């Protein structure tokens, strides 16, 4: 299991947060989150918190956009045959759908081709290009791919077919000789939002061609943007924000059917619904079948046809989940065998090719290492693979160094797809082991993760969720804020899910509890040595049967430093409070320590064999018993600062029937008012006063003594009268009152608290810590 070191993203002071919140007219929580994200300019804050369509950038800022539009306009006007070549993931499917619907709005009837993961592999495929050329096409438009297809595009150009590449993937050393390359990161022509997804690039072409009508397609662009995990900054925030609004209008028949199948409440739809419900289902099509049905779903106007595809999609997604679970379980033995490798290369003879990327991703999360998951493809006779890598390791750079070993290769810094001959894979495995050192990446080092807010359970509320939601949409570049809850407990843990690996638990403290879910965390919770931990998670709302309740989605929980101290002190201290002490039990101790003379003298008259000492005497035994309690906590603090004995039992004489009185200000005022307004009250008659005021006689005696000390009352000839006090007095000026408060503190800390809380308090003073 990967060790995580959590760090506060940034540490603005309370004063800085309060001042910033007042200046920018936002809540303190929002202010802290903005400061952590370095969003401090007033205009930037307004854009970030209130993204809308007016902030969409000029599409002609993209490289070759003018050339692409000229070619498309000419093709549409001449009724040329246009083919769209997409990709089989959610970004590729939505990109293809956007381009298809755009051309249809212009009056063209394009054909489209989604590569088959198993037959065609990743990216441009020469055989498929030949197939499309043989269909008599005049123009090929690639979406979400193409920039690495130099050879394939040259073939099309040699056939007299025009080619427009629209892509967002990492650029190769040499660009293809296409008629136009619309890409946000072309050197010298970098777009203002260089991290557009493939669907984002396709949408910009739609924007250039259709103007305002392109907004009908922004919901599809939002799906591709979230699904491809591109940074949700700048224009991407606008695309997702406006796309979510567009989804609520039920404009696309197929998308509406999919949302209904996912049981997504349309009024509450958010980016998490895309990331965890919509995108995985679209991706499942390309993982197990051909993703062309995904394009059909998103572009159809036939409700019955859409329902058929959605039902099929749901079945495929369920099967995908089962295949992932089986393959990942099978991979564990290989992961263990490669524990000394910096890069893991996994082979699965029976794994489905469509789940290789997910297996690689899960193995990466588990081991914090780059992972290649591969499977032999009988159709092509080569190994097909998907790679994933953690932050800090550029997988594209590592693999691209050995590009000559692949039959096909492409991807990003953290995710790649490839085909390779089995013999070459063994060679690649050996070569890659040098890469972690080359990139200064230590897979054994703890993963550094950021959290955003230090809160207590009592701070969690529905209003807090609303404040945090102001920073949505969340994703890459704008992660959902993670909250740290320190020194809380996990209670009522249950395993849930088909395989029982997920955790349902309550996060609790002394005053409150909040329900929490941790995916894949049940075993982690069971292995915890203590219930007290620091919890890291995202706060949200779970709606069930019309009721909204807070729910934490756990990212991690770790034994807190406080809990580690308590665990250490439990090796030293024994809880004897409320136990019955016999002479035989007391004889087991080397020393018995007393804080009060009366108990010390009484013990000396007994037959106890243990050495009896006072708290301020040297304690030379290994095993001691603290018999009684001090009158104030400072005495006990000083004792445990010096007490370095091996074992100490805490008795504190808790079998006392009478506890210390807790002063009640209302009762004190009631008694004083009565004494001031009544005459001829004798000291001996105070029991009648207590009975009349419904007070305990012991309370009245204590309060009266305080009043005497503060000169609130006096005794004249045996009668209690109002004193002629000349100055205002505070209660703590009474030594009787002050001692009682100190004894109340002793009672509360040493007697009434549970053992963990007592040790937590002691840990600040004890010499063992």
XYZ file of C-alpha atoms in Angstrom:
769
model
C 0.000 0.000 0.000
C 1.329 3.404 -0.964
C 2.238 5.660 1.950
C 0.756 9.129 1.656
C 2.185 12.251 3.279
C -0.509 14.898 3.486
C 0.454 18.553 3.375
C -1.639 21.697 3.585
C -1.816 23.176 0.095
C -1.018 26.606 1.503
C -1.213 28.145 4.953
C -2.777 31.609 4.853
C -3.305 32.999 8.350
C -6.757 33.604 9.797
C -6.112 37.324 9.550
C -5.175 37.033 5.854
C -8.260 34.953 5.120
C -10.604 37.320 6.963
C -9.133 40.392 5.260
C -9.246 38.778 1.805
C -12.851 37.615 2.338
C -13.936 41.139 3.280
C -12.135 42.743 0.337
C -13.460 40.274 -2.249
C -16.934 39.874 -0.705
C -16.744 36.101 -0.336
C -17.133 33.657 2.572
C -14.063 32.772 4.602
C -14.034 29.211 3.267
C -14.151 30.435 -0.321
C -11.461 33.006 0.486
C -9.115 30.343 1.869
C -9.639 28.099 -1.166
C -9.013 30.967 -3.585
C -5.832 31.964 -1.774
C -4.621 28.383 -1.926
C -5.184 28.349 -5.674
C -3.421 31.708 -6.167
C -6.611 33.254 -7.525
C -6.390 36.714 -5.978
C -7.094 39.241 -8.734
C -10.652 40.568 -8.584
C -11.279 39.986 -12.292
C -9.845 36.461 -12.106
C -12.036 35.678 -9.097
C -15.130 36.852 -10.934
C -14.244 34.734 -13.978
C -13.422 31.703 -11.861
C -16.543 31.796 -9.709
C -18.950 32.896 -12.402
C -17.869 31.301 -15.680
C -20.269 31.818 -18.572
C -20.379 31.638 -22.350
C -19.152 35.218 -22.768
C -15.704 33.979 -21.770
C -15.403 31.542 -24.665
C -12.307 32.471 -26.648
C -12.070 33.365 -30.318
C -11.811 29.997 -32.143
C -9.609 31.561 -34.794
C -6.863 31.789 -32.194
C -6.241 28.087 -32.801
C -3.495 27.099 -35.247
C -4.747 26.585 -38.833
C -8.384 27.255 -37.871
C -8.781 29.596 -40.873
C -7.377 26.925 -43.218
C -9.619 24.248 -41.727
C -12.754 26.371 -42.158
C -11.898 27.216 -45.731
C -11.469 23.522 -46.579
C -14.693 22.530 -44.780
C -16.690 25.352 -46.383
C -15.474 24.302 -49.808
C -16.282 20.648 -49.094
C -19.788 21.476 -47.885
C -20.484 23.766 -50.818
C -19.286 21.172 -53.328
C -21.177 18.372 -51.539
C -17.916 16.521 -51.110
C -17.802 13.241 -49.226
C -16.364 13.818 -45.763
C -15.149 11.162 -43.336
C -14.517 11.702 -39.632
C -11.876 9.499 -38.007
C -12.249 9.431 -34.226
C -11.088 7.470 -31.220
C -12.693 4.810 -29.034
C -12.636 6.590 -25.664
C -15.215 9.041 -24.323
C -13.252 12.053 -25.578
C -12.979 10.511 -29.042
C -16.651 9.522 -29.132
C -17.833 12.983 -28.107
C -15.367 14.637 -30.515
C -16.697 12.532 -33.375
C -20.289 13.280 -32.379
C -19.640 17.033 -32.254
C -17.994 17.003 -35.692
C -20.743 14.858 -37.184
C -23.561 17.035 -35.836
C -21.724 20.201 -36.924
C -21.387 19.005 -40.504
C -25.005 17.864 -40.548
C -26.115 21.319 -39.425
C -24.191 22.659 -42.423
C -26.100 20.296 -44.714
C -23.417 17.617 -45.199
C -23.889 13.915 -44.485
C -20.479 12.740 -43.296
C -19.490 9.182 -42.569
C -17.472 8.417 -39.479
C -15.113 5.725 -38.361
C -14.230 4.815 -34.768
C -11.179 2.540 -34.678
C -11.705 -0.869 -33.129
C -9.426 -1.209 -30.118
C -8.755 -4.850 -30.939
C -8.489 -4.767 -34.739
C -7.142 -1.284 -35.391
C -5.249 -0.365 -32.246
C -4.634 3.120 -30.965
C -4.456 6.156 -33.257
C -4.229 6.362 -37.049
C -4.362 2.973 -38.779
C -3.087 2.758 -42.347
C -5.412 -0.101 -43.342
C -8.432 1.862 -42.118
C -7.231 4.962 -43.923
C -6.994 2.865 -47.089
C -10.509 1.581 -46.437
C -11.870 5.130 -46.119
C -9.965 6.234 -49.236
C -11.577 3.377 -51.146
C -14.979 4.750 -50.116
C -14.279 7.703 -52.367
C -13.964 10.342 -49.673
C -12.728 13.820 -50.546
C -11.887 15.054 -47.078
C -10.715 13.297 -43.922
C -11.127 15.052 -40.578
C -9.426 13.445 -37.597
C -10.714 14.192 -34.109
C -8.893 13.469 -30.857
C -6.056 11.861 -32.835
C -4.019 12.245 -36.019
C -1.081 14.371 -34.987
C 1.150 11.274 -34.803
C -0.086 9.829 -38.125
C 2.639 11.141 -40.453
C 2.798 7.995 -42.629
C -0.948 7.452 -42.745
C -1.701 11.064 -43.646
C 0.944 11.040 -46.360
C -0.880 8.071 -47.878
C -4.141 10.045 -47.977
C -2.435 13.049 -49.492
C -0.854 10.852 -52.146
C -4.366 9.667 -52.979
C -5.458 13.285 -53.498
C -7.555 13.395 -50.336
C -7.462 16.513 -48.192
C -6.796 16.004 -44.477
C -7.649 18.175 -41.478
C -6.116 17.035 -38.210
C -7.825 18.130 -34.989
C -6.029 16.819 -31.951
C -4.714 17.751 -28.515
C -2.211 14.985 -27.755
C 1.514 15.494 -27.234
C 3.249 16.551 -30.419
C 5.710 14.250 -32.195
C 9.140 15.452 -33.296
C 7.815 15.943 -36.836
C 4.269 16.979 -37.679
C 2.283 15.266 -40.462
C 1.867 17.117 -43.762
C -1.867 17.670 -43.397
C -3.758 20.512 -45.088
C -4.573 21.919 -41.661
C -3.597 20.975 -38.125
C -5.924 22.427 -35.498
C -4.128 21.879 -32.223
C -3.837 24.113 -29.124
C -0.109 23.564 -28.546
C 1.599 24.096 -31.912
C 4.898 25.920 -31.170
C 4.611 29.585 -32.026
C 0.819 29.376 -32.239
C -0.044 28.278 -28.711
C -3.719 28.768 -27.954
C -4.844 30.729 -24.899
C -6.216 27.465 -23.464
C -3.508 24.927 -24.378
C -5.127 22.113 -22.395
C -8.287 21.655 -24.479
C -9.545 18.098 -24.815
C -10.177 16.516 -28.196
C -13.853 17.343 -27.745
C -12.862 20.883 -26.797
C -10.966 21.301 -30.088
C -13.899 19.845 -32.033
C -16.233 22.258 -30.264
C -14.037 25.214 -31.223
C -14.366 24.197 -34.870
C -18.124 23.985 -34.361
C -17.997 27.448 -32.785
C -16.132 28.841 -35.787
C -18.543 27.230 -38.247
C -21.890 27.627 -36.455
C -21.530 30.595 -34.131
C -24.229 30.628 -31.425
C -25.719 27.354 -32.688
C -22.570 25.593 -31.507
C -23.816 25.982 -27.924
C -26.206 23.086 -28.655
C -23.100 20.869 -28.682
C -21.257 22.179 -25.632
C -22.714 19.457 -23.394
C -20.896 16.840 -25.488
C -17.700 18.887 -25.233
C -18.132 18.953 -21.458
C -18.276 15.148 -21.345
C -15.076 14.823 -23.356
C -13.347 17.480 -21.256
C -14.129 15.808 -17.936
C -13.589 12.278 -19.269
C -10.098 13.047 -20.601
C -8.953 14.588 -17.298
C -7.596 17.761 -18.876
C -7.041 20.782 -16.634
C -10.282 22.508 -15.682
C -8.808 25.957 -16.113
C -9.634 28.872 -18.361
C -11.906 27.977 -21.249
C -12.255 24.383 -20.074
C -14.136 25.672 -17.003
C -16.507 27.531 -19.290
C -17.045 24.459 -21.470
C -17.893 22.259 -18.481
C -19.980 24.893 -16.687
C -22.038 25.739 -19.775
C -22.143 22.088 -20.811
C -23.768 21.083 -17.529
C -26.376 23.814 -18.038
C -27.031 22.530 -21.554
C -27.525 18.944 -20.306
C -30.432 20.106 -18.164
C -32.267 21.180 -21.328
C -32.572 17.561 -22.562
C -31.442 18.632 -26.026
C -29.825 15.332 -27.084
C -32.180 12.368 -27.121
C -29.441 9.792 -26.604
C -27.701 11.700 -23.823
C -31.018 12.171 -22.039
C -31.657 8.420 -22.205
C -28.180 7.754 -20.800
C -28.666 10.192 -17.931
C -31.962 8.530 -17.074
C -30.318 5.103 -17.077
C -27.631 6.395 -14.729
C -30.377 7.677 -12.400
C -28.896 11.153 -12.483
C -31.201 13.842 -11.155
C -31.179 16.365 -13.970
C -31.507 19.412 -11.710
C -28.443 18.400 -9.677
C -26.169 17.107 -12.437
C -22.502 17.901 -11.889
C -19.050 17.089 -13.183
C -18.835 14.073 -10.860
C -21.815 12.535 -12.656
C -19.854 12.835 -15.887
C -16.666 11.447 -14.396
C -18.131 8.519 -12.478
C -21.313 7.608 -14.356
C -21.515 8.941 -17.909
C -17.903 8.710 -19.108
C -17.252 5.174 -17.775
C -20.265 3.866 -19.683
C -19.173 5.492 -22.939
C -15.634 4.251 -22.368
C -16.946 0.730 -21.740
C -18.194 0.551 -25.327
C -14.712 1.050 -26.717
C -13.161 -1.239 -24.126
C -15.267 -4.306 -24.863
C -17.041 -3.659 -28.151
C -16.867 -1.041 -30.903
C -17.480 2.504 -29.696
C -19.347 3.455 -32.867
C -22.605 2.816 -31.018
C -21.601 5.642 -28.671
C -21.568 8.086 -31.570
C -24.893 6.714 -32.776
C -26.299 7.245 -29.277
C -25.132 10.858 -28.985
C -26.261 11.859 -32.479
C -29.573 10.029 -32.878
C -32.974 11.642 -32.672
C -34.797 8.322 -32.282
C -35.814 7.683 -28.660
C -36.435 3.937 -29.158
C -33.057 3.481 -30.836
C -31.392 5.493 -28.068
C -32.965 3.284 -25.387
C -31.689 0.130 -27.123
C -28.143 1.482 -27.193
C -28.332 2.636 -23.571
C -29.509 -0.799 -22.400
C -26.682 -2.394 -24.345
C -24.228 0.103 -22.880
C -25.332 -0.735 -19.345
C -24.796 -4.451 -19.912
C -21.346 -3.819 -21.386
C -20.368 -1.587 -18.486
C -21.396 -4.239 -15.947
C -19.336 -6.812 -17.796
C -16.409 -4.398 -17.894
C -16.532 -4.034 -14.105
C -16.380 -7.805 -13.642
C -13.459 -8.154 -16.051
C -11.511 -5.419 -14.268
C -12.030 -7.034 -10.895
C -10.855 -10.423 -12.155
C -7.803 -9.081 -14.032
C -6.632 -6.863 -11.191
C -6.845 -9.736 -8.720
C -4.823 -11.873 -11.148
C -2.192 -9.135 -11.480
C -1.303 -9.144 -7.774
C 1.149 -12.042 -8.043
C 3.070 -10.291 -10.847
C 3.116 -7.044 -8.875
C 4.589 -8.878 -5.892
C 7.194 -10.606 -8.087
C 8.321 -7.216 -9.484
C 8.473 -5.438 -6.137
C 12.075 -4.353 -6.806
C 11.321 -2.923 -10.269
C 10.841 0.807 -10.724
C 8.487 0.242 -13.680
C 5.985 -2.626 -13.629
C 5.211 -4.533 -16.841
C 2.246 -6.858 -16.414
C 1.172 -9.598 -18.824
C -2.284 -11.123 -18.826
C -2.924 -14.002 -21.189
C -6.613 -14.080 -20.287
C -7.145 -10.406 -19.670
C -9.495 -8.513 -21.904
C -7.631 -5.864 -23.879
C -10.306 -3.336 -23.112
C -9.548 -3.260 -19.393
C -5.756 -2.991 -19.626
C -5.776 0.751 -18.972
C -7.904 0.354 -15.851
C -5.702 -2.469 -14.537
C -2.619 -0.315 -15.135
C -4.274 2.620 -13.380
C -5.239 0.595 -10.310
C -1.808 -1.001 -10.078
C -0.236 2.461 -10.324
C -2.433 3.759 -7.494
C -1.578 0.745 -5.371
C 2.188 0.797 -5.917
C 2.916 4.418 -6.913
C 4.922 3.163 -9.898
C 4.582 3.496 -13.683
C 2.705 0.443 -14.973
C 2.335 -1.147 -18.410
C -0.482 -3.684 -18.633
C -0.280 -5.897 -21.728
C -2.052 -8.794 -23.411
C -1.164 -10.881 -26.477
C -3.458 -10.147 -29.408
C -3.913 -13.203 -31.608
C -5.303 -11.170 -34.506
C -2.222 -8.975 -34.898
C 0.328 -11.322 -33.357
C 1.706 -8.564 -31.098
C 1.289 -7.440 -27.511
C -1.281 -4.687 -26.971
C -0.777 -2.495 -23.967
C -1.841 0.504 -21.931
C 0.388 2.457 -19.594
C -0.284 4.710 -16.635
C 2.147 6.644 -14.483
C 1.957 8.745 -11.309
C 2.709 12.457 -11.150
C 6.442 13.045 -11.330
C 7.084 10.439 -13.995
C 6.574 11.238 -17.698
C 5.561 7.966 -19.310
C 5.390 9.442 -22.810
C 8.988 10.638 -22.542
C 10.146 7.294 -21.159
C 8.500 5.240 -23.918
C 9.203 7.660 -26.737
C 12.950 7.137 -26.174
C 12.382 3.601 -27.445
C 9.830 4.428 -30.128
C 11.606 2.122 -32.586
C 10.547 -0.905 -30.521
C 6.819 -0.252 -31.008
C 4.579 -1.107 -33.925
C 2.205 1.635 -32.694
C 2.515 4.178 -29.907
C 0.975 7.431 -28.623
C -0.403 9.189 -25.589
C 0.316 11.663 -22.792
C 2.749 12.099 -19.925
C 0.578 10.009 -17.595
C -1.190 7.662 -20.051
C -0.091 5.858 -23.192
C -1.316 3.134 -25.523
C 0.913 0.936 -27.673
C 1.460 -2.252 -29.671
C 4.742 -4.158 -29.478
C 6.170 -7.552 -30.392
C 6.580 -9.823 -27.372
C 10.355 -10.144 -27.791
C 10.651 -6.373 -27.943
C 8.502 -6.033 -24.816
C 11.068 -7.999 -22.811
C 13.775 -5.681 -24.117
C 11.639 -2.638 -23.306
C 11.016 -3.907 -19.756
C 14.726 -4.015 -19.085
C 15.397 -0.604 -20.625
C 12.619 1.094 -18.661
C 14.102 0.212 -15.271
C 16.633 3.009 -15.712
C 13.930 5.624 -16.307
C 12.864 6.354 -12.701
C 16.426 7.344 -11.842
C 16.744 9.296 -15.111
C 13.635 11.278 -14.185
C 14.620 11.564 -10.514
C 11.505 9.637 -9.531
C 11.587 7.491 -6.386
C 8.706 4.983 -6.385
C 9.474 4.082 -2.767
C 9.061 7.639 -1.527
C 5.766 8.574 0.127
C 3.264 10.216 -2.195
C 2.812 13.878 -1.357
C -0.821 14.946 -1.504
C -2.439 18.248 -0.653
C -5.419 18.932 1.550
C -7.219 22.244 1.648
C -9.081 22.843 4.896
C -8.416 22.022 8.559
C -11.854 21.619 10.106
C -13.665 20.018 13.025
C -16.691 17.776 12.658
C -18.870 20.541 14.050
C -17.807 22.753 11.100
C -19.338 20.371 8.539
C -22.733 21.544 7.305
C -24.945 21.796 4.248
C -23.963 25.473 4.073
C -20.281 24.479 3.917
C -21.069 22.248 0.936
C -22.706 25.210 -0.795
C -19.680 27.417 -0.130
C -17.267 24.836 -1.526
C -19.505 24.252 -4.540
C -18.940 27.864 -5.587
C -15.550 26.747 -6.915
C -17.033 23.987 -9.110
C -16.563 22.472 -11.614
C -13.781 20.430 -10.051
C -11.213 18.308 -11.825
C -7.621 18.435 -13.011
C -6.092 21.791 -12.116
C -8.954 22.553 -9.736
C -9.320 19.524 -7.475
C -12.303 19.180 -5.198
C -11.233 20.544 -1.798
C -10.059 17.906 0.653
C -10.848 18.414 4.314
C -8.673 17.207 7.179
C -10.384 16.153 10.403
C -7.850 15.612 13.171
C -8.091 13.169 16.073
C -11.446 11.697 15.167
C -12.618 8.105 15.469
C -13.959 5.585 12.975
C -16.941 3.650 14.311
C -19.488 1.084 13.107
C -17.310 0.039 10.188
C -18.988 -2.203 7.600
C -17.723 -3.804 4.399
C -19.904 -3.032 1.394
C -19.869 -3.685 -2.347
C -20.014 -6.919 -4.297
C -16.523 -7.938 -3.213
C -16.745 -6.435 0.275
C -13.692 -4.238 -0.218
C -15.426 -0.891 0.255
C -15.913 0.791 3.619
C -18.976 2.344 5.196
C -18.193 4.004 8.498
C -19.056 6.853 10.828
C -16.483 9.540 11.551
C -17.049 10.655 15.131
C -15.773 12.865 17.925
C -17.180 13.572 21.378
C -20.084 15.606 20.034
C -20.989 14.495 16.530
C -20.772 11.884 13.797
C -20.876 12.034 9.987
C -21.347 9.075 7.642
C -18.460 8.274 5.293
C -17.657 5.990 2.354
C -14.172 4.781 1.438
C -13.741 2.871 -1.806
C -11.391 -0.075 -1.383
C -10.635 0.965 2.212
C -12.241 -1.752 4.338
C -8.994 -3.722 4.745
C -7.153 -0.505 5.637
C -9.657 0.240 8.394
C -9.471 -3.294 9.760
C -5.684 -3.039 9.980
C -5.819 0.153 12.059
C -4.238 -0.317 15.472
C -6.420 2.424 16.985
C -9.725 4.101 16.241
C -8.244 7.586 16.633
C -6.970 8.956 13.354
C -6.681 11.905 11.011
C -9.248 11.653 8.235
C -8.951 13.207 4.772
C -11.992 13.429 2.544
C -14.404 15.399 0.410
C -17.663 16.609 1.885
C -20.844 16.144 -0.084
C -24.552 15.403 0.208
C -26.210 12.004 0.125
C -29.875 12.289 -0.787
C -32.094 9.366 0.136
C -35.894 9.245 0.325
C -36.064 13.009 -0.087
C -33.705 13.700 2.823
C -30.304 15.322 2.425
C -27.508 14.217 4.729
C -23.835 15.064 4.873
C -21.461 12.384 3.646
C -17.686 12.210 3.480
C -15.952 10.515 0.569
C -12.741 9.296 2.150
C -9.406 9.797 0.435
C -7.342 8.449 3.303
C -7.142 8.002 7.053
C -4.020 7.585 9.128
C -3.198 7.014 12.752
C -2.809 10.544 14.028
C 0.306 11.734 15.883
C -1.997 12.151 18.870
C -3.114 8.523 18.595
C 0.495 7.364 18.370
C 1.233 9.214 21.600
C -1.799 7.646 23.270
C -0.783 4.175 22.086
C 2.664 4.740 23.596
C 1.207 5.948 26.897
C -1.039 2.886 27.101
C 2.169 0.884 27.425
C 2.935 2.920 30.565
C -0.379 3.799 32.213
C -3.117 1.468 33.452
C -6.688 2.616 34.040
C -7.607 1.607 37.610
C -10.320 4.238 37.973
C -13.549 2.795 39.413
C -11.762 -0.461 40.311
C -12.020 -1.920 43.819
C -8.613 -1.919 45.486
C -7.802 -4.633 47.955
C -4.662 -4.881 50.058
C -3.482 -7.851 47.971
C -3.745 -5.829 44.769
C -1.929 -2.864 46.290
C 0.891 -5.181 47.392
C 1.760 -5.817 43.736
C 3.084 -2.270 43.380
C 6.541 -1.059 44.374
C 5.327 2.407 45.367
C 1.949 3.937 46.139
C 1.792 7.706 45.612
C -0.431 10.075 47.619
C -1.395 13.700 47.008
C -3.403 14.151 50.216
C -2.062 13.857 53.775
C -5.246 12.277 55.125
C -5.068 9.297 52.770
C -1.333 8.988 53.246
C -1.667 8.759 57.017
C -4.549 6.289 56.765
C -2.538 4.032 54.433
C 0.420 4.061 56.851
C -1.834 2.497 59.483
C -2.725 -0.367 57.104
C -0.785 -3.523 56.336
C 0.158 -2.553 52.763
C 3.618 -3.891 51.909
C 4.287 -1.391 49.102
C 6.351 1.686 49.847
C 4.122 4.671 50.558
C 5.351 8.056 49.314
C 4.055 11.558 48.789
C 3.851 13.062 45.320
C 6.852 15.325 45.870
C 9.152 12.497 46.992
C 11.481 10.490 44.748
C 9.748 7.552 43.138
C 12.208 4.664 42.671
C 9.862 1.787 41.818
C 9.175 0.316 38.380
C 5.459 -0.221 39.049
C 3.544 2.422 40.978
C -0.044 3.241 41.889
C -1.371 6.789 42.151
C -3.882 6.365 44.934
C -5.693 9.679 45.203
C -6.234 12.819 43.182
C -4.521 16.208 43.630
C -6.460 19.331 44.509
C -5.259 21.043 41.342
C -3.961 19.872 37.975
C -0.624 21.642 38.221
C 0.483 19.205 40.922
C -0.337 16.272 38.665
C 1.319 17.886 35.628
C 4.534 18.378 37.568
C 4.437 14.811 38.825
C 4.088 13.178 35.359
C 6.791 15.424 33.939
C 9.229 13.700 36.293
C 7.655 10.246 36.681
C 9.699 7.967 34.430
C 8.500 4.686 35.916
C 7.802 1.667 33.732
C 4.142 1.198 34.671
C 1.780 3.518 36.506
C -1.745 2.616 37.592
C -4.185 5.531 37.926
C -6.723 5.002 40.724
C -7.462 8.579 41.850
C -9.699 7.271 44.670
C -12.686 7.211 42.305
C -14.830 5.245 44.755
C -15.630 8.504 46.530
C -19.401 8.913 46.771
C -19.266 12.685 46.973
C -17.996 14.556 43.900
C -16.945 18.172 43.925
C -19.669 20.762 43.621
C -19.825 22.617 40.304
C -20.642 26.272 41.115
C -23.918 27.424 39.589
C -24.014 31.162 38.876
C -27.819 31.311 38.742
C -28.148 29.598 42.122
C -25.501 31.867 43.605
C -27.330 34.989 42.399
C -30.630 33.625 43.692
C -29.191 33.052 47.164
C -27.442 36.440 47.285
C -30.604 38.260 46.227
C -32.564 36.457 48.926
C -30.036 37.402 51.583
C -30.128 41.035 50.470
C -33.924 41.271 50.540
C -34.654 39.391 53.784
C -33.782 40.248 57.376
C -33.254 38.282 60.564
C -31.612 35.329 58.779
C -29.347 33.476 61.166
C -26.390 31.290 60.278
C -28.070 28.378 62.013
C -31.213 28.952 59.950
C -29.548 28.509 56.555
C -31.016 25.009 56.209
C -34.490 26.601 56.044
C -33.266 29.055 53.386
C -31.871 26.147 51.357
C -35.172 24.295 51.592
C -37.180 27.379 50.614
C -34.965 28.111 47.548
C -34.848 24.424 46.605
C -31.051 24.315 46.989
C -28.805 21.682 48.542
C -27.587 22.628 52.034
C -24.004 21.811 50.996
C -24.361 24.233 48.077
C -25.632 26.999 50.335
C -22.772 26.509 52.798
C -20.225 26.770 49.965
C -21.838 29.843 48.412
C -22.148 31.563 51.775
C -18.451 31.051 52.504
C -17.602 32.642 49.124
C -19.877 35.607 49.913
C -18.102 36.126 53.247
C -14.660 36.076 51.618
C -15.700 38.609 48.979
C -17.365 40.858 51.603
C -20.771 40.527 49.938
C -22.328 39.638 53.332
C -21.288 39.827 56.996
C -22.421 38.320 60.276
C -23.660 40.679 62.989
C -24.759 39.144 66.290
C -25.405 35.814 64.578
C -27.474 37.343 61.737
C -26.480 37.379 58.055
C -26.568 40.930 56.693
C -25.514 42.766 53.533
C -21.975 44.069 53.805
C -20.969 47.606 52.936
C -18.704 46.571 50.039
C -16.977 49.559 48.478
C -15.630 47.878 45.318
C -16.643 45.384 42.673
C -15.227 41.916 43.382
C -14.708 38.942 41.040
C -15.618 35.441 42.201
C -12.106 34.118 41.536
C -10.868 36.551 44.245
C -12.358 34.110 46.712
C -9.795 31.436 47.615
C -12.644 29.014 48.364
C -14.190 29.583 44.941
C -10.813 29.335 43.161
C -9.953 26.060 44.882
C -13.324 24.642 43.940
C -12.771 25.536 40.282
C -9.385 23.844 40.404
C -10.936 20.730 41.932
C -13.640 20.787 39.264
C -10.912 20.767 36.607
C -9.338 17.799 38.328
C -12.689 16.023 38.360
C -13.390 16.750 34.732
C -9.952 15.745 33.390
C -8.794 12.980 35.699
C -12.085 11.355 36.661
C -14.851 12.037 34.136
C -12.913 11.771 30.851
C -12.499 8.450 29.067
C -9.051 6.882 29.148
C -8.042 7.973 25.618
C -9.005 11.576 26.345
C -7.140 11.468 29.647
C -3.978 10.151 27.978
C -4.359 12.747 25.215
C -4.350 15.477 27.856
C -1.421 13.873 29.679
C 0.604 13.611 26.464
C 1.274 17.359 26.575
C 3.128 17.002 29.902
C 4.225 13.392 30.342
C 7.952 12.654 30.211
C 7.389 9.440 28.206
C 6.198 11.389 25.130
